[in-house]
């Protein structure tokens, strides 16, 4: 294949000429938030867009790299901030790099062996997700959280493992107007 380039709008995260643009609304991840009363109340009024992803697709084969930008909109479900579903890579030994372009957030990470970490994201943060670490991002600001990512094209996404574990062991909630890291009371180690 031929080399190519695309342009990422550093403020909004939009990639002109992206091959895919997909969106995730609250109804598609309703079980991922703790406060099911708040989920039901929000969904009665509408179905907010939680996040969207622009992807530069390449053949999903070993050696190729997928570039993408994620935009998580600002908001909360109860006290929990808007976040991604989060996943392990299907091929567990595939790593990933995120570069935060704008906004404020957290990257939550965990392994199947029980390790967990939270990393703050702000413009300029280059975060490394090593092989075997599940990852979820959370927007704690009042503007969109935008980050660029690049990962092996054959990595794949395993969302089921996260659902089985009832999410991540850490969660980020608003307490007294500020984000606080808390233990997820429903988390189950695999
Ligand atoms: C990212 C994520 C993106 C959306 O590109 O796919 O931020 O999050 P979910 O996939 O968890 O819904 C990535 O980590 N790719 O591997
Ligand atoms: Zn990933």
PDB file of N, CA, C and O in Angstrom, residues 127-169:
ATOM      1  N   UNK A 127       0.085   8.932  26.935  1.00  0.00           N
ATOM      2  CA  UNK A 127      -0.106   7.810  27.855  1.00  0.00           C
ATOM      3  C   UNK A 127       0.182   6.507  27.123  1.00  0.00           C
ATOM      4  O   UNK A 127      -0.269   6.322  25.986  1.00  0.00           O
ATOM      5  N   UNK A 128       0.895   5.632  27.799  1.00  0.00           N
ATOM      6  CA  UNK A 128       1.218   4.329  27.219  1.00  0.00           C
ATOM      7  C   UNK A 128       0.379   3.251  27.885  1.00  0.00           C
ATOM      8  O   UNK A 128       0.414   3.093  29.103  1.00  0.00           O
ATOM      9  N   UNK A 129      -0.376   2.538  27.094  1.00  0.00           N
ATOM     10  CA  UNK A 129      -1.163   1.398  27.582  1.00  0.00           C
ATOM     11  C   UNK A 129      -0.377   0.144  27.221  1.00  0.00           C
ATOM     12  O   UNK A 129      -0.341  -0.248  26.045  1.00  0.00           O
ATOM     13  N   UNK A 130       0.264  -0.499  28.201  1.00  0.00           N
ATOM     14  CA  UNK A 130       1.075  -1.670  27.861  1.00  0.00           C
ATOM     15  C   UNK A 130       0.197  -2.849  27.449  1.00  0.00           C
ATOM     16  O   UNK A 130      -1.014  -2.836  27.684  1.00  0.00           O
ATOM     17  N   UNK A 131       0.794  -3.875  26.841  1.00  0.00           N
ATOM     18  CA  UNK A 131       0.046  -5.100  26.564  1.00  0.00           C
ATOM     19  C   UNK A 131      -0.642  -5.599  27.836  1.00  0.00           C
ATOM     20  O   UNK A 131      -0.120  -5.389  28.935  1.00  0.00           O
ATOM     21  N   UNK A 132      -1.813  -6.217  27.689  1.00  0.00           N
ATOM     22  CA  UNK A 132      -2.543  -6.864  28.784  1.00  0.00           C
ATOM     23  C   UNK A 132      -3.307  -5.917  29.701  1.00  0.00           C
ATOM     24  O   UNK A 132      -3.932  -6.377  30.657  1.00  0.00           O
ATOM     25  N   UNK A 133      -3.263  -4.607  29.457  1.00  0.00           N
ATOM     26  CA  UNK A 133      -4.000  -3.674  30.323  1.00  0.00           C
ATOM     27  C   UNK A 133      -5.289  -3.216  29.627  1.00  0.00           C
ATOM     28  O   UNK A 133      -5.248  -2.658  28.532  1.00  0.00           O
ATOM     29  N   UNK A 134      -6.428  -3.440  30.295  1.00  0.00           N
ATOM     30  CA  UNK A 134      -7.696  -2.880  29.816  1.00  0.00           C
ATOM     31  C   UNK A 134      -7.662  -1.375  30.028  1.00  0.00           C
ATOM     32  O   UNK A 134      -6.969  -0.887  30.934  1.00  0.00           O
ATOM     33  N   UNK A 135      -8.430  -0.632  29.201  1.00  0.00           N
ATOM     34  CA  UNK A 135      -8.385   0.819  29.299  1.00  0.00           C
ATOM     35  C   UNK A 135      -9.745   1.448  29.032  1.00  0.00           C
ATOM     36  O   UNK A 135     -10.482   1.008  28.147  1.00  0.00           O
ATOM     37  N   UNK A 136     -10.043   2.466  29.852  1.00  0.00           N
ATOM     38  CA  UNK A 136     -11.281   3.245  29.728  1.00  0.00           C
ATOM     39  C   UNK A 136     -10.908   4.709  29.993  1.00  0.00           C
ATOM     40  O   UNK A 136     -10.098   4.980  30.870  1.00  0.00           O
ATOM     41  N   UNK A 137     -11.530   5.633  29.262  1.00  0.00           N
ATOM     42  CA  UNK A 137     -11.257   7.058  29.495  1.00  0.00           C
ATOM     43  C   UNK A 137     -12.510   7.765  29.994  1.00  0.00           C
ATOM     44  O   UNK A 137     -13.634   7.381  29.652  1.00  0.00           O
ATOM     45  N   UNK A 138     -12.287   8.783  30.814  1.00  0.00           N
ATOM     46  CA  UNK A 138     -13.364   9.487  31.506  1.00  0.00           C
ATOM     47  C   UNK A 138     -13.146  10.990  31.332  1.00  0.00           C
ATOM     48  O   UNK A 138     -12.031  11.473  31.536  1.00  0.00           O
ATOM     49  N   UNK A 139     -14.194  11.710  30.962  1.00  0.00           N
ATOM     50  CA  UNK A 139     -14.100  13.176  30.825  1.00  0.00           C
ATOM     51  C   UNK A 139     -14.564  13.833  32.118  1.00  0.00           C
ATOM     52  O   UNK A 139     -15.741  13.765  32.463  1.00  0.00           O
ATOM     53  N   UNK A 140     -13.655  14.486  32.844  1.00  0.00           N
ATOM     54  CA  UNK A 140     -14.047  15.139  34.102  1.00  0.00           C
ATOM     55  C   UNK A 140     -14.178  16.655  33.948  1.00  0.00           C
ATOM     56  O   UNK A 140     -14.406  17.357  34.931  1.00  0.00           O
ATOM     57  N   UNK A 141     -14.025  17.161  32.729  1.00  0.00           N
ATOM     58  CA  UNK A 141     -14.080  18.611  32.520  1.00  0.00           C
ATOM     59  C   UNK A 141     -15.443  19.060  32.018  1.00  0.00           C
ATOM     60  O   UNK A 141     -16.373  18.267  31.896  1.00  0.00           O
ATOM     61  N   UNK A 142     -15.551  20.356  31.723  1.00  0.00           N
ATOM     62  CA  UNK A 142     -16.827  20.835  31.191  1.00  0.00           C
ATOM     63  C   UNK A 142     -16.755  21.118  29.691  1.00  0.00           C
ATOM     64  O   UNK A 142     -17.629  21.758  29.110  1.00  0.00           O
ATOM     65  N   UNK A 143     -15.664  20.649  29.066  1.00  0.00           N
ATOM     66  CA  UNK A 143     -15.520  20.713  27.606  1.00  0.00           C
ATOM     67  C   UNK A 143     -15.237  19.293  27.109  1.00  0.00           C
ATOM     68  O   UNK A 143     -14.901  18.417  27.913  1.00  0.00           O
ATOM     69  N   UNK A 144     -15.304  19.052  25.790  1.00  0.00           N
ATOM     70  CA  UNK A 144     -14.992  17.693  25.324  1.00  0.00           C
ATOM     71  C   UNK A 144     -13.563  17.272  25.686  1.00  0.00           C
ATOM     72  O   UNK A 144     -12.656  18.111  25.711  1.00  0.00           O
ATOM     73  N   UNK A 145     -13.395  16.006  25.999  1.00  0.00           N
ATOM     74  CA  UNK A 145     -12.058  15.416  26.160  1.00  0.00           C
ATOM     75  C   UNK A 145     -11.709  14.779  24.816  1.00  0.00           C
ATOM     76  O   UNK A 145     -12.459  13.935  24.314  1.00  0.00           O
ATOM     77  N   UNK A 146     -10.589  15.222  24.241  1.00  0.00           N
ATOM     78  CA  UNK A 146     -10.205  14.760  22.903  1.00  0.00           C
ATOM     79  C   UNK A 146      -8.828  14.125  22.975  1.00  0.00           C
ATOM     80  O   UNK A 146      -7.887  14.731  23.502  1.00  0.00           O
ATOM     81  N   UNK A 147      -8.706  12.894  22.496  1.00  0.00           N
ATOM     82  CA  UNK A 147      -7.377  12.265  22.461  1.00  0.00           C
ATOM     83  C   UNK A 147      -7.196  11.443  21.200  1.00  0.00           C
ATOM     84  O   UNK A 147      -8.126  10.845  20.676  1.00  0.00           O
ATOM     85  N   UNK A 148      -5.963  11.479  20.733  1.00  0.00           N
ATOM     86  CA  UNK A 148      -5.532  10.707  19.563  1.00  0.00           C
ATOM     87  C   UNK A 148      -4.985   9.382  20.078  1.00  0.00           C
ATOM     88  O   UNK A 148      -4.360   9.322  21.145  1.00  0.00           O
ATOM     89  N   UNK A 149      -5.208   8.309  19.328  1.00  0.00           N
ATOM     90  CA  UNK A 149      -4.667   7.015  19.729  1.00  0.00           C
ATOM     91  C   UNK A 149      -4.133   6.260  18.526  1.00  0.00           C
ATOM     92  O   UNK A 149      -4.572   6.483  17.390  1.00  0.00           O
ATOM     93  N   UNK A 150      -3.170   5.392  18.800  1.00  0.00           N
ATOM     94  CA  UNK A 150      -2.663   4.535  17.723  1.00  0.00           C
ATOM     95  C   UNK A 150      -2.377   3.151  18.300  1.00  0.00           C
ATOM     96  O   UNK A 150      -1.823   3.030  19.392  1.00  0.00           O
ATOM     97  N   UNK A 151      -2.854   2.128  17.590  1.00  0.00           N
ATOM     98  CA  UNK A 151      -2.740   0.762  18.118  1.00  0.00           C
ATOM     99  C   UNK A 151      -2.658  -0.239  16.964  1.00  0.00           C
ATOM    100  O   UNK A 151      -3.094   0.053  15.844  1.00  0.00           O
ATOM    101  N   UNK A 152      -2.115  -1.417  17.230  1.00  0.00           N
ATOM    102  CA  UNK A 152      -1.964  -2.427  16.172  1.00  0.00           C
ATOM    103  C   UNK A 152      -3.319  -2.799  15.561  1.00  0.00           C
ATOM    104  O   UNK A 152      -4.289  -3.039  16.279  1.00  0.00           O
ATOM    105  N   UNK A 153      -3.348  -2.847  14.256  1.00  0.00           N
ATOM    106  CA  UNK A 153      -4.612  -3.037  13.541  1.00  0.00           C
ATOM    107  C   UNK A 153      -5.239  -4.412  13.783  1.00  0.00           C
ATOM    108  O   UNK A 153      -6.434  -4.592  13.567  1.00  0.00           O
ATOM    109  N   UNK A 154      -4.433  -5.369  14.267  1.00  0.00           N
ATOM    110  CA  UNK A 154      -4.994  -6.705  14.532  1.00  0.00           C
ATOM    111  C   UNK A 154      -5.351  -6.885  16.002  1.00  0.00           C
ATOM    112  O   UNK A 154      -5.624  -8.005  16.440  1.00  0.00           O
ATOM    113  N   UNK A 155      -5.373  -5.786  16.794  1.00  0.00           N
ATOM    114  CA  UNK A 155      -5.588  -5.908  18.250  1.00  0.00           C
ATOM    115  C   UNK A 155      -6.991  -6.430  18.578  1.00  0.00           C
ATOM    116  O   UNK A 155      -7.150  -7.321  19.408  1.00  0.00           O
ATOM    117  N   UNK A 156      -8.012  -5.867  17.952  1.00  0.00           N
ATOM    118  CA  UNK A 156      -9.395  -6.256  18.269  1.00  0.00           C
ATOM    119  C   UNK A 156      -9.818  -5.694  19.623  1.00  0.00           C
ATOM    120  O   UNK A 156      -8.977  -5.231  20.408  1.00  0.00           O
ATOM    121  N   UNK A 157     -11.126  -5.715  19.888  1.00  0.00           N
ATOM    122  CA  UNK A 157     -11.655  -5.145  21.128  1.00  0.00           C
ATOM    123  C   UNK A 157     -12.506  -6.175  21.855  1.00  0.00           C
ATOM    124  O   UNK A 157     -13.412  -6.748  21.260  1.00  0.00           O
ATOM    125  N   UNK A 158     -12.217  -6.392  23.114  1.00  0.00           N
ATOM    126  CA  UNK A 158     -12.990  -7.316  23.945  1.00  0.00           C
ATOM    127  C   UNK A 158     -13.751  -6.501  24.991  1.00  0.00           C
ATOM    128  O   UNK A 158     -13.183  -6.108  26.016  1.00  0.00           O
ATOM    129  N   UNK A 159     -15.025  -6.229  24.689  1.00  0.00           N
ATOM    130  CA  UNK A 159     -15.881  -5.471  25.618  1.00  0.00           C
ATOM    131  C   UNK A 159     -16.569  -6.413  26.608  1.00  0.00           C
ATOM    132  O   UNK A 159     -16.912  -6.011  27.715  1.00  0.00           O
ATOM    133  N   UNK A 160     -16.751  -7.669  26.192  1.00  0.00           N
ATOM    134  CA  UNK A 160     -17.495  -8.616  27.035  1.00  0.00           C
ATOM    135  C   UNK A 160     -16.791  -8.830  28.376  1.00  0.00           C
ATOM    136  O   UNK A 160     -17.434  -8.937  29.418  1.00  0.00           O
ATOM    137  N   UNK A 161     -15.458  -8.895  28.334  1.00  0.00           N
ATOM    138  CA  UNK A 161     -14.711  -9.133  29.578  1.00  0.00           C
ATOM    139  C   UNK A 161     -14.976  -8.012  30.583  1.00  0.00           C
ATOM    140  O   UNK A 161     -15.081  -8.252  31.787  1.00  0.00           O
ATOM    141  N   UNK A 162     -15.114  -6.799  30.082  1.00  0.00           N
ATOM    142  CA  UNK A 162     -15.386  -5.656  30.971  1.00  0.00           C
ATOM    143  C   UNK A 162     -16.806  -5.774  31.537  1.00  0.00           C
ATOM    144  O   UNK A 162     -17.038  -5.536  32.726  1.00  0.00           O
ATOM    145  N   UNK A 163     -17.750  -6.183  30.677  1.00  0.00           N
ATOM    146  CA  UNK A 163     -19.130  -6.343  31.161  1.00  0.00           C
ATOM    147  C   UNK A 163     -19.190  -7.423  32.232  1.00  0.00           C
ATOM    148  O   UNK A 163     -19.844  -7.257  33.255  1.00  0.00           O
ATOM    149  N   UNK A 164     -18.473  -8.542  32.004  1.00  0.00           N
ATOM    150  CA  UNK A 164     -18.463  -9.629  32.992  1.00  0.00           C
ATOM    151  C   UNK A 164     -17.899  -9.180  34.333  1.00  0.00           C
ATOM    152  O   UNK A 164     -18.288  -9.668  35.382  1.00  0.00           O
ATOM    153  N   UNK A 165     -16.942  -8.249  34.275  1.00  0.00           N
ATOM    154  CA  UNK A 165     -16.317  -7.767  35.517  1.00  0.00           C
ATOM    155  C   UNK A 165     -17.121  -6.643  36.167  1.00  0.00           C
ATOM    156  O   UNK A 165     -16.700  -6.101  37.171  1.00  0.00           O
ATOM    157  N   UNK A 166     -18.249  -6.284  35.556  1.00  0.00           N
ATOM    158  CA  UNK A 166     -19.042  -5.134  36.021  1.00  0.00           C
ATOM    159  C   UNK A 166     -18.226  -3.852  35.982  1.00  0.00           C
ATOM    160  O   UNK A 166     -18.231  -3.061  36.934  1.00  0.00           O
ATOM    161  N   UNK A 167     -17.493  -3.658  34.906  1.00  0.00           N
ATOM    162  CA  UNK A 167     -16.771  -2.407  34.699  1.00  0.00           C
ATOM    163  C   UNK A 167     -15.330  -2.469  35.159  1.00  0.00           C
ATOM    164  O   UNK A 167     -14.720  -3.544  35.176  1.00  0.00           O
ATOM    165  N   UNK A 168     -14.835  -1.320  35.514  1.00  0.00           N
ATOM    166  CA  UNK A 168     -13.453  -1.214  35.978  1.00  0.00           C
ATOM    167  C   UNK A 168     -13.447  -1.175  37.503  1.00  0.00           C
ATOM    168  O   UNK A 168     -14.437  -0.796  38.127  1.00  0.00           O
ATOM    169  N   UNK A 169     -12.322  -1.538  38.097  1.00  0.00           N
ATOM    170  CA  UNK A 169     -12.269  -1.555  39.558  1.00  0.00           C
ATOM    171  C   UNK A 169     -12.288  -0.140  40.122  1.00  0.00           C
ATOM    172  O   UNK A 169     -12.724   0.080  41.239  1.00  0.00           O
TER     173      UNK A 169
END
